[in-house]
Coordinates of C-alpha atoms in Angstrom, one line a residue:
X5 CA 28.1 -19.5 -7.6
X6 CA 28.1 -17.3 -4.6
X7 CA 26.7 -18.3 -1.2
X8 CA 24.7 -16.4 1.6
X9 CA 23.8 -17.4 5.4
X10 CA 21.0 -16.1 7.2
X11 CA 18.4 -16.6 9.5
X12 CA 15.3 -15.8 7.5
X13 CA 14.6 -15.8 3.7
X14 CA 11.6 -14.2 2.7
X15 CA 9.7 -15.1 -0.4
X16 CA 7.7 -12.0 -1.9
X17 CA 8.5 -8.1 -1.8
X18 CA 4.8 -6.7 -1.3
X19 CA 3.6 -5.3 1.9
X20 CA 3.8 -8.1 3.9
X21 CA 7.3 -9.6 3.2
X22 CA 8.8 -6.2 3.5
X23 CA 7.1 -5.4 6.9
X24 CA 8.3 -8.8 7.9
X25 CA 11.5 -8.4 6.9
X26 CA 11.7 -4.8 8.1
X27 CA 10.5 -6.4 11.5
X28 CA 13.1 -9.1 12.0
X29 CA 16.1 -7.0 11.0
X30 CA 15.2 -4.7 13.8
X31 CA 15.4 -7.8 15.8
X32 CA 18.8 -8.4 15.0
X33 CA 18.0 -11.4 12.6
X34 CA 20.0 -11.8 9.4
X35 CA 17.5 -11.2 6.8
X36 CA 17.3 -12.3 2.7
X37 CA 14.2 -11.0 0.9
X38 CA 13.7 -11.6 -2.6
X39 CA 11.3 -10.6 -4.8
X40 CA 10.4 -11.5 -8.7
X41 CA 9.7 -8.5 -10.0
X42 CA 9.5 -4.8 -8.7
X43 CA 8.7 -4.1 -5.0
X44 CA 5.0 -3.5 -4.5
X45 CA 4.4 -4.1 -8.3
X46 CA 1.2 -6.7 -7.9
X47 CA -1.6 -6.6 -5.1
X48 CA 0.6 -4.1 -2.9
X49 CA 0.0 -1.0 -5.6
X50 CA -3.5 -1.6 -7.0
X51 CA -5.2 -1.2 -3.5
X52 CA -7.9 1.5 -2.5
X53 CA -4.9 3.6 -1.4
X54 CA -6.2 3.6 2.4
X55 CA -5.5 2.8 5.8
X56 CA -9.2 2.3 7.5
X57 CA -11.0 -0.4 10.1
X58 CA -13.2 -1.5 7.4
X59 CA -16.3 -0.4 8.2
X60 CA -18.2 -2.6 6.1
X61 CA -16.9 -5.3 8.1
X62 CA -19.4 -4.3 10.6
X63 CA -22.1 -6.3 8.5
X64 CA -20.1 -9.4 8.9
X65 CA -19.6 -8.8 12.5
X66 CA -15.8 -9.2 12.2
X67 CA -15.1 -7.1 14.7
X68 CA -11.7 -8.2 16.1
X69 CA -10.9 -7.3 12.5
X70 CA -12.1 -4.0 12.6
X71 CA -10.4 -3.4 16.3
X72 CA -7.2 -4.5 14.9
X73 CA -7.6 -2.6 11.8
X74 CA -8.7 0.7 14.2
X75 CA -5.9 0.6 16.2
X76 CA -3.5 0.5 13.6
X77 CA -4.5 3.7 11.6
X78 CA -3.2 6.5 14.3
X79 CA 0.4 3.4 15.0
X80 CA 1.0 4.0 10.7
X81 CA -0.1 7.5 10.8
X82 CA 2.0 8.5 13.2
X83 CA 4.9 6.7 11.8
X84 CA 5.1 8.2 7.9
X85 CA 2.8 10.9 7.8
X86 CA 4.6 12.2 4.3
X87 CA 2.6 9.6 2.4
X88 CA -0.2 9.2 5.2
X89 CA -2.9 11.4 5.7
X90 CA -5.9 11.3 7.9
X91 CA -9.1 11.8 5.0
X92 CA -12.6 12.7 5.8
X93 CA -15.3 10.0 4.4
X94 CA -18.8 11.5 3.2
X95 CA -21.4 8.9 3.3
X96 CA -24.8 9.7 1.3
X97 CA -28.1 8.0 2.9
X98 CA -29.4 6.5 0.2
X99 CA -33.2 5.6 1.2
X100 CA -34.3 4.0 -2.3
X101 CA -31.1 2.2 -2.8
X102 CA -32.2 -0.5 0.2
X103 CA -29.7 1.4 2.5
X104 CA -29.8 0.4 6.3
X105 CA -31.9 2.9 8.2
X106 CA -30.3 6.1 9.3
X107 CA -30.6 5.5 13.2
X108 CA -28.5 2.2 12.3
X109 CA -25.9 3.5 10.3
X110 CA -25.5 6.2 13.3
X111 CA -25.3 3.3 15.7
X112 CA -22.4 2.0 13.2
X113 CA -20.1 4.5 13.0
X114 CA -20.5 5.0 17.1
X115 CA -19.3 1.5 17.2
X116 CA -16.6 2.4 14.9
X117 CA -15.6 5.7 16.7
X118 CA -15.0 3.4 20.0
X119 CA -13.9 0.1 18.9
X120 CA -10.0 1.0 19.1
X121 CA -8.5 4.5 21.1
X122 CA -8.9 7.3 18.7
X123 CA -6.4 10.6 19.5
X124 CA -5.8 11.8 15.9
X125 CA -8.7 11.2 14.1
X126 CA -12.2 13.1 14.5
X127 CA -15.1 11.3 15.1
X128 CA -18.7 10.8 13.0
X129 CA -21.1 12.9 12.5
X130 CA -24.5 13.5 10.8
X131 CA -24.8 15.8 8.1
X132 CA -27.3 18.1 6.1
X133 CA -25.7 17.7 2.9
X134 CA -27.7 20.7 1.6
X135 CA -25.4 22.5 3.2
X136 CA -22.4 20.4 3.6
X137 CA -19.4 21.5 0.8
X138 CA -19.3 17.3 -0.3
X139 CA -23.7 18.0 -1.0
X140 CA -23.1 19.8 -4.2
X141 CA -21.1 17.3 -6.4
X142 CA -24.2 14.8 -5.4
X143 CA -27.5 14.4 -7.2
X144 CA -29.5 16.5 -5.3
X145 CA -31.9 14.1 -3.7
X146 CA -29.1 12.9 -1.4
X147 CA -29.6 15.0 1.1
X148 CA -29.0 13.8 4.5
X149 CA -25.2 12.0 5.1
X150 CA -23.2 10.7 7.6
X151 CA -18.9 11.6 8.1
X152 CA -16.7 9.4 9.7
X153 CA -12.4 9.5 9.5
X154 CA -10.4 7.2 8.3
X155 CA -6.8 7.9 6.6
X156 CA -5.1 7.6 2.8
X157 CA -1.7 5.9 1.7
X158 CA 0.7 5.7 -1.1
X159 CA 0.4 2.1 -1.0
X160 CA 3.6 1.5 -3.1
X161 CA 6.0 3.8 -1.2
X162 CA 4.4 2.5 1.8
X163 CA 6.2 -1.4 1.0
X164 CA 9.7 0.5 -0.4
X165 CA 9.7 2.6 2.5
X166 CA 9.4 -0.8 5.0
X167 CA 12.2 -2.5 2.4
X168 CA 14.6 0.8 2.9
X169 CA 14.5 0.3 7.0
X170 CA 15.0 -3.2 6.5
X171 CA 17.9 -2.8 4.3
X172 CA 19.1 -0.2 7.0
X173 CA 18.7 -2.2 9.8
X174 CA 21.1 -5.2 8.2
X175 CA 18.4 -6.9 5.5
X176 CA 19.4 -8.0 1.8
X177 CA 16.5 -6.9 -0.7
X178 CA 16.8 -8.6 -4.3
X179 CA 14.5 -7.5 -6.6
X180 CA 13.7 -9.1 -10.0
X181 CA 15.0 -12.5 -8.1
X182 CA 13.6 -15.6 -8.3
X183 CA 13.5 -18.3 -5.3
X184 CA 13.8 -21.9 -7.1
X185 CA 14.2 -25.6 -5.4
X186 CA 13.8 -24.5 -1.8
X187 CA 14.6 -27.6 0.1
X188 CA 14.1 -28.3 3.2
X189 CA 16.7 -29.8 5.9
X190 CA 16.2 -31.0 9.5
X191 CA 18.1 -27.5 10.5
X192 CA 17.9 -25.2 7.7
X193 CA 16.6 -24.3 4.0
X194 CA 18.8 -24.3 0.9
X195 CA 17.4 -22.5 -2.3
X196 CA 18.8 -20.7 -5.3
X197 CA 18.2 -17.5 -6.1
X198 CA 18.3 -16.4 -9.9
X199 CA 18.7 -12.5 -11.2
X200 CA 19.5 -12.6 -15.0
X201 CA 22.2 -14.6 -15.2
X202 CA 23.4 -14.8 -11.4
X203 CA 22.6 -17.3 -9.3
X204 CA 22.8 -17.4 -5.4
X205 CA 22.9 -20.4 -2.8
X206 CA 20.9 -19.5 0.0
X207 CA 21.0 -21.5 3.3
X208 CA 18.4 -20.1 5.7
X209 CA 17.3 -21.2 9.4
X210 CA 13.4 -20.7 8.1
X211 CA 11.4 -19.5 5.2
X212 CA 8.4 -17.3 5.0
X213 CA 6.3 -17.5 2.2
X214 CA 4.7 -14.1 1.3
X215 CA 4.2 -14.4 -2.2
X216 CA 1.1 -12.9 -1.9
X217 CA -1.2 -14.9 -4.9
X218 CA 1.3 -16.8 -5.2
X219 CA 1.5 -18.4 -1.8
X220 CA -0.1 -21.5 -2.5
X221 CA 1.3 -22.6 -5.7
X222 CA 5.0 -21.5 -3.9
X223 CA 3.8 -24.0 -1.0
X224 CA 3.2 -26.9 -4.0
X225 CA 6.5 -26.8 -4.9
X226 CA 7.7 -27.9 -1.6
X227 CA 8.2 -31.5 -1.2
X228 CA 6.2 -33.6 1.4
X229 CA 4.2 -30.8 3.0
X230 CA 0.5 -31.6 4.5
X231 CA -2.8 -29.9 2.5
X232 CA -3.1 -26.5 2.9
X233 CA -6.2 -24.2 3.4
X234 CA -6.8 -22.9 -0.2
X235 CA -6.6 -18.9 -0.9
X236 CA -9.7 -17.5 -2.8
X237 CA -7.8 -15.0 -5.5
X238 CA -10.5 -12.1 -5.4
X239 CA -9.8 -9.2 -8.3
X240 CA -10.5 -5.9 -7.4
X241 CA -10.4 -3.0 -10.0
X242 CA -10.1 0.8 -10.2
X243 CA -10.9 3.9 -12.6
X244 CA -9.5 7.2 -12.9
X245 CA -11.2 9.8 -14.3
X246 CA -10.9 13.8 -14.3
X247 CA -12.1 15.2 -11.1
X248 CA -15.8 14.9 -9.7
X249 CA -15.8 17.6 -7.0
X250 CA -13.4 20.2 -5.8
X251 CA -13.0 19.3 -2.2
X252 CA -10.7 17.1 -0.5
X253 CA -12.7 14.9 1.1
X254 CA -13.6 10.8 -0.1
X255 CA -17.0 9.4 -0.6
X256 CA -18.4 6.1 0.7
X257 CA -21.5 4.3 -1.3
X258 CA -23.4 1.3 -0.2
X259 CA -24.6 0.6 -3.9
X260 CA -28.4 -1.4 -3.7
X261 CA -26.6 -4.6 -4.9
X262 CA -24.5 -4.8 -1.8
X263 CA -20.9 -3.3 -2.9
X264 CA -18.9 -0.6 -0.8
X265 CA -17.4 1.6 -3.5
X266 CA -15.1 4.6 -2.1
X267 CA -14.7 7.8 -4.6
X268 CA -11.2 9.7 -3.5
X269 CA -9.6 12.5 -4.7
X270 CA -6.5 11.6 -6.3
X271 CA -3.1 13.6 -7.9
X272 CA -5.2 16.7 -7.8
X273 CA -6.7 16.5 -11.0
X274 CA -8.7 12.7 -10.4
X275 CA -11.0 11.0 -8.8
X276 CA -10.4 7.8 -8.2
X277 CA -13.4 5.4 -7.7
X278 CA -13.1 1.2 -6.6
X279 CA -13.2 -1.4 -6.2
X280 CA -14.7 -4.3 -7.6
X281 CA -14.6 -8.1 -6.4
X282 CA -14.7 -10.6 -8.7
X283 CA -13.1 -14.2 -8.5
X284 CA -10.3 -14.5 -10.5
X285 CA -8.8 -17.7 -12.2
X286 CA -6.6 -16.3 -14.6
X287 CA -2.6 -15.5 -15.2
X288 CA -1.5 -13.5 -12.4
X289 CA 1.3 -11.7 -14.0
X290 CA -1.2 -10.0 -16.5
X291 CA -4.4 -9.0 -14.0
X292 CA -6.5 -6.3 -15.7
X293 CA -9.6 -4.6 -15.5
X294 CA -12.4 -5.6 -17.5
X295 CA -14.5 -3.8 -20.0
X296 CA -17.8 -5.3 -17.6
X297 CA -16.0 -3.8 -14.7
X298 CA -15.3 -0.2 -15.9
X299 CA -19.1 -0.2 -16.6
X300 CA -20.0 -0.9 -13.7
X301 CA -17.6 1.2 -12.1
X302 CA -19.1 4.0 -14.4
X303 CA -22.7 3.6 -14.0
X304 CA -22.2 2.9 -9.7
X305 CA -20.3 6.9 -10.3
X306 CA -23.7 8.1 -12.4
X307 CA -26.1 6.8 -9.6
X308 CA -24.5 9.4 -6.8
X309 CA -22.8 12.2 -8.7
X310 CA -24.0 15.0 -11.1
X311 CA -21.3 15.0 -13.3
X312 CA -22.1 12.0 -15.5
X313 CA -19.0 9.3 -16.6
X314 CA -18.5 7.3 -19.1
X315 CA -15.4 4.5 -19.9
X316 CA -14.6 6.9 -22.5
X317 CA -13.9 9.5 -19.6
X318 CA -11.4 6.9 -17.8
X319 CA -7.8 8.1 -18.0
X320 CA -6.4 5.1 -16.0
X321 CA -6.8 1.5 -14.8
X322 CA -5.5 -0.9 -12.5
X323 CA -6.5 -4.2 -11.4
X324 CA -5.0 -6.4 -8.5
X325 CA -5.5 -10.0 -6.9
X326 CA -6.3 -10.3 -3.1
X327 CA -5.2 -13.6 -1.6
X328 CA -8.0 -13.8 0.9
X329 CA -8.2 -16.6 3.3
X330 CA -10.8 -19.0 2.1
X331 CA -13.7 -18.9 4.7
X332 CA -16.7 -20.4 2.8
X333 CA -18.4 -17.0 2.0
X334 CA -20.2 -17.3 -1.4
X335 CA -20.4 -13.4 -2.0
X336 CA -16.6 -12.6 -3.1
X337 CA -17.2 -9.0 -0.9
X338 CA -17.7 -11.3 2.2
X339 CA -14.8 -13.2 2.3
X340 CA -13.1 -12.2 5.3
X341 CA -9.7 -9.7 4.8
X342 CA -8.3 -10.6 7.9
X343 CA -4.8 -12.5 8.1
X344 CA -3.5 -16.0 8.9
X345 CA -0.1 -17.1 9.5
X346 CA 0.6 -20.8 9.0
X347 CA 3.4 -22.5 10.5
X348 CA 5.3 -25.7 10.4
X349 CA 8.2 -27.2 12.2
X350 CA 8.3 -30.4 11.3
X351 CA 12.3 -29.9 10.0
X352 CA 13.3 -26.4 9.7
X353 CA 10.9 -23.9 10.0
X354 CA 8.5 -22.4 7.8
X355 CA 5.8 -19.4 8.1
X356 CA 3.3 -19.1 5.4
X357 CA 1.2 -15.7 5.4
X358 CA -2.3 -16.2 3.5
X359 CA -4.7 -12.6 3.9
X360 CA -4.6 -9.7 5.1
X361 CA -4.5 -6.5 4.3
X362 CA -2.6 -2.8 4.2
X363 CA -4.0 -1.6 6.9
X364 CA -3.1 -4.6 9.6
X365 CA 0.7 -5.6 7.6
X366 CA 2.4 -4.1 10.7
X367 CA 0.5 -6.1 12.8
X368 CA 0.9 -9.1 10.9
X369 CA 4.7 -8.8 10.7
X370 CA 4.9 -8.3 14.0
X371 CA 3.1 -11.6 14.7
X372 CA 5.3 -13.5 12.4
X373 CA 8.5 -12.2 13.9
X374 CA 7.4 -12.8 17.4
X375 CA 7.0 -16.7 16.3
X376 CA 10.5 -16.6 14.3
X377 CA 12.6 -14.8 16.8
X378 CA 12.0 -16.7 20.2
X379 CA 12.2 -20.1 17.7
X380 CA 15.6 -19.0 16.1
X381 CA 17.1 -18.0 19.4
X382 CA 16.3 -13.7 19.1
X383 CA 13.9 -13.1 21.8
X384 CA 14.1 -9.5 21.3
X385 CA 10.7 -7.6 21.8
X386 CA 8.6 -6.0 19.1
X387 CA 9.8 -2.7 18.3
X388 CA 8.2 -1.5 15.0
X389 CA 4.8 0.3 17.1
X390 CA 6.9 3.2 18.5
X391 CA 9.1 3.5 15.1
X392 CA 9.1 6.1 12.2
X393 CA 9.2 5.1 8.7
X394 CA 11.8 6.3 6.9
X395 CA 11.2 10.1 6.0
X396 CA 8.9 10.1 8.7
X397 CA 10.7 11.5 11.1
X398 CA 9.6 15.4 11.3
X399 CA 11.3 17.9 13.4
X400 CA 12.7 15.1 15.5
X401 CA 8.8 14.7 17.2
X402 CA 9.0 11.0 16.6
X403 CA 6.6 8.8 16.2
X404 CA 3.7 10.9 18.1
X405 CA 0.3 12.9 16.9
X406 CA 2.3 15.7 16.5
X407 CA 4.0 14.3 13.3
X408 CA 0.6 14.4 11.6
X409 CA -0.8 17.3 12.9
X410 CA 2.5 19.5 12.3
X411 CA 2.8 17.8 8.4
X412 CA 1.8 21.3 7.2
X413 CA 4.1 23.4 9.2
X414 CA 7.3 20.8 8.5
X415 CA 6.5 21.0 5.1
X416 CA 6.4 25.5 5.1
X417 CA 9.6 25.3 6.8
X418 CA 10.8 23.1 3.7
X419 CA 10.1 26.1 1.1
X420 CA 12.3 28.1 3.6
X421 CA 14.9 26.0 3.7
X422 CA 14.5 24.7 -0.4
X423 CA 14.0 28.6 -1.9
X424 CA 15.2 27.3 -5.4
X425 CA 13.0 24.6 -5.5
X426 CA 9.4 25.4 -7.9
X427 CA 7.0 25.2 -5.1
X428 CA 5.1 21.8 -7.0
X429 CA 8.1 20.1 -7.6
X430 CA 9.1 20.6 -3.3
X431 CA 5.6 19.4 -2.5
X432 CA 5.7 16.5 -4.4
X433 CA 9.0 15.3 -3.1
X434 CA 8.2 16.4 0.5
X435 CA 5.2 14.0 0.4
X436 CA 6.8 11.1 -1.0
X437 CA 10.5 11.6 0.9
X438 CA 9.9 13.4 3.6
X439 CA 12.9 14.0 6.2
X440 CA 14.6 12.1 3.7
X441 CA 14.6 14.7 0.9
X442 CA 17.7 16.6 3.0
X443 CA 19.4 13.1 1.2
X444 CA 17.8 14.2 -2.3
X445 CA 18.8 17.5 -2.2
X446 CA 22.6 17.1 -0.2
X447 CA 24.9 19.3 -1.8
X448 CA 23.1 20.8 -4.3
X449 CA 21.4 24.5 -4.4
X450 CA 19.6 25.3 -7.7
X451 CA 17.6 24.0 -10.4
X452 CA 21.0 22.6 -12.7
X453 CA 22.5 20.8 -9.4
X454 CA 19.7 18.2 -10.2
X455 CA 21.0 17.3 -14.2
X456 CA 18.6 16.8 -16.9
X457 CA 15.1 17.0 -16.7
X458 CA 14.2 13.6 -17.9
X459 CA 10.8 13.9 -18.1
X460 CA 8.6 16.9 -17.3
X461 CA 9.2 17.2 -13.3
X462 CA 11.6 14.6 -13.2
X463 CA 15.5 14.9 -12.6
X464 CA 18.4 13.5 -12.9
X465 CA 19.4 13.5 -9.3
X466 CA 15.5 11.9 -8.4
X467 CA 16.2 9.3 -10.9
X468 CA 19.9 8.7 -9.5
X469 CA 18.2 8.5 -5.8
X470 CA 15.5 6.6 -7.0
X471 CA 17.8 3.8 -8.4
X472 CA 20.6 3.7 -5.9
X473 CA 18.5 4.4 -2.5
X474 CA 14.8 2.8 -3.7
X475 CA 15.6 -0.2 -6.6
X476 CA 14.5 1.3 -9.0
X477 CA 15.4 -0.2 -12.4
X478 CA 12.7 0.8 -15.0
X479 CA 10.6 3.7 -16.2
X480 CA 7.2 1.7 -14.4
X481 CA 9.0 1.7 -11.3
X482 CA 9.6 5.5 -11.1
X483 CA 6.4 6.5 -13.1
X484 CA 3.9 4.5 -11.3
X485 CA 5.5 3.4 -7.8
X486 CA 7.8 5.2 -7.1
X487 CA 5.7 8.4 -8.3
X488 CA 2.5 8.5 -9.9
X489 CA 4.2 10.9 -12.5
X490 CA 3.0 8.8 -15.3
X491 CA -0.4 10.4 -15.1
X492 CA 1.0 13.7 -15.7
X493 CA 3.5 13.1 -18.5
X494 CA 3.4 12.3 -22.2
X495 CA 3.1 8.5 -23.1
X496 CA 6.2 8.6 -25.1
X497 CA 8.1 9.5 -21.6
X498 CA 8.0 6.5 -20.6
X499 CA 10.5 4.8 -23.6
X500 CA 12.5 8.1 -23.4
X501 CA 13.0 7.4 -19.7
X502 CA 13.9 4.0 -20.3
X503 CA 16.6 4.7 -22.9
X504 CA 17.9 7.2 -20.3
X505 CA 18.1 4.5 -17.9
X506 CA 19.4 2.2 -20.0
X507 CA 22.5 4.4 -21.3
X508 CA 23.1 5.4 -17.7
X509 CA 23.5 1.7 -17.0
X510 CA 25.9 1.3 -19.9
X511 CA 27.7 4.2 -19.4
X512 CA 28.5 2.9 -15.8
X513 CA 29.5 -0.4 -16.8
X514 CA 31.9 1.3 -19.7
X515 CA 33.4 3.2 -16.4
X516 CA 33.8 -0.1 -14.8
X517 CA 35.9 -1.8 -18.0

């Protein structure tokens, strides 16, 4: 059995572990994260896709929440702007649907406008939907509105893109491992970590448990630990269905029974529309919509658009399980989404994250590693607010506005520089690699440098990058993480691609014997 040191082994490989771990390598601590499955493949990839203050969370007057959550949107703009962008919200004044008044939800959105410093993104703003391009995929007696800014994110790439600079920076990242018997010692942890048949002894000077759902069962199979708060497991659910309206901009409803439901545009051809909260009690590793829920979704759609849906119209699904802090709220939409970290030190140290949400992970990672560092020797100062994401680094501009508002210009020079590359295929890749696609692309110079086109705009050399550079190990991973190609491709791609995969892996070993 083999055997690793380090300072910090990090339990779960969604958003927050691998901002944590992303965090603490940059501080120059030795850094384990393992993960049970794929990156991003629970709650971390079945979120809303965006990076906003919440401005629901007005009603609840949680409004450190919403500063917090302001004041990161331009910090992760500015740092990956290939799969950020800031997105325009349309909000409908619905006067029969028991809607606050219009001189309040004015007041609102002036609070949210001024809560954090705002440089990239425009301010609110009353509308005459009438005339307003978002008015005329609306029934038509929605006729007054209110726009406000907020931003969108490829949620998945977001978490591999935070694992790839913490592998970068000195970080281990095991997927599809598990953590078993963690024990604890007066000075250190010792756990075993299991990936098919391998096992590895891990001794580490603390443990952080971001297991996401799973964070309070991980914590109940730690001996001779006090009672912990309890996490309320909320699911929230999404449909996809062929697109509502033409324009690029995102709708906002206040329903009459309360929910916030947020209609985007989606892969060009979708409109996505979510989310539900319902409490959930059942098996975590199989969370799925319900029939009840696409209804609801469904009818919610009918009430605001002209184009009518039905959950024969849905071409996808997903459901995922928040593990929100449990604050006493009764209504599962007003349990609180901000984050707490839990610490103990009574022996060697542990960090428990329970919360929180896309939009803030930066933030929270930057909290926990500002307890871990100074308590495992490191005092190093946080770092990750002035740092580019991988791919995000355009033209050399660094981490500044310009990065966003030049997106579209670095991307023209990219068809200039790429010629050979079908103009769909460049964009896609430019959004989801960014700087990085000059790795992607390194030494090759027409369509048949990239091999075999697995599956209809997918190649050889994206699938070899993929797996080497990203984890990658299945067809899900690249279809629906990785990319959301699997809404554009034939079912049956999916086993093809997974046959490819797998011959690939046993050609390589065959290499090795």
């Amino acid at each position: 059995m083999n055997h690793i040191d380090c300072d910090l082994l990090i339990v779960g490989g969604g958003i927050n572990g691998a901002a944590i771990a992303r965090d603490a390598a940059g501080r120059g601590l030795r850094v384990l994260l393992c993960e049970k499955d794929d990156l991003a493949q629970h709650t971390s990839s079945a979120s809303s896709k965006l990076i906003h203050g919440g401005l629901r969370y007005l009603e609840h007057y949680e409004f450190g929440l919403v500063r917090k959550a302001l004041a990161e949107r331009e910090v992760l703009l500015r740092s990956a702007p290939h799969i950020m962008r800031p997105l325009r919200f349309v909000m409908p004044h619905d006067r029969d649907g028991g809607q606050r008044p219009a001189w309040l939800i004015r007041a609102g959105l002036f609070l949210y406008d001024r809560l954090a410093r705002r440089e990239i993104l425009p301010g609110s703003q009353a509308v005459d939907l009438r005339a307003h391009p978002a008015g005329a995929a609306l029934q038509p007696h929605y006729t007054r509105g209110f726009v406000y800014s907020d931003g969108w994110v490829d949620d998945a790439r977001l978490v591999v893109l935070n694992a790839v600079d913490a592998r970068e920076r000195g970080a281990t990242i095991l997927t599809r491992t598990r953590c078993l018997a963690p024990q604890r010692h007066a000075a250190h942890w010792s756990a075993t970590l299991v990936q098919g048949d391998a096992r590895l002894q891990v001794r580490a000077r603390c443990l952080v448990n971001a297991a996401g759902p799973w964070a309070s069962r991980f914590l109940d199979g730690l001996p001779d630990l006090p009672a912990r708060g309890a996490l309320r497991l909320i699911k929230g659910s999404h449909i996809l269905v062929p697109r509502l309206f033409e324009h690029e901009q995102a709708y906002i409803f206040q329903h009459p029974d309360g929910r916030i439901v947020f209609a985007l545009p989606y892969e060009g051809a979708f409109t996505l529309i979510g989310t539900t909260d319902v409490d959930y009690t059942g098996d975590l590793d199989r969370v799925a919509i319900g029939a009840e829920e696409v209804a609801y979704l469904c009818q919610l759609a009918n009430r605001y658009f002209v184009r009518a849906v039905t959950p024969g119209d849905v071409v996808w699904s997903y459901a995922g399980v928040r593990p929100l802090v449990q604050d006493g709220s009764g209504d599962a939409a007003a349990v609180t989404r901000d984050f707490r970290l839990e610490t103990d030190t009574d022996g060697a140290r542990l960090l428990s994250v329970f919360g929180g949400k896309i939009t803030t992970s930066r933030k929270l990672a930057e909290g926990a590693v500002d307890w871990i560092a100074p308590a495992l020797g490191k005092r190093v100062p946080a770092w990750t607010a002035g740092a580019c994401l991988p791919g995000g680094d355009l033209h050399g501009l660094g981490p500044d506005k310009r990065g966003v508002l030049e997106f579209g210009t670095w991307e023209a020079t990219q068809a200039v520089k790429y010629p050979w590359v079908p103009p769909a295929l460049l964009r896609r890749w430019v959004r989801a690699y960014g700087t990085r696609i000059d790795v992607l692309l390194a030494r090759r110079n027409a369509v048949a440098d990239l091999g075999d086109e697995v599956a209809p705009g997918l190649y050889a050399a994206e699938v070899a990058y993929l797996v080497e550079n990203e984890w990658a190990c299945s067809a899900a991973d690249i279809l629906w993480r990785r990319s959301k190609l699997g809404l554009h491709v034939a079912p049956g791609c999916a086993g093809e691609l997974d046959a490819w995969l797998e011959a690939r892996r046993v050609g390589a070993r065959m290499e090795l014997d």
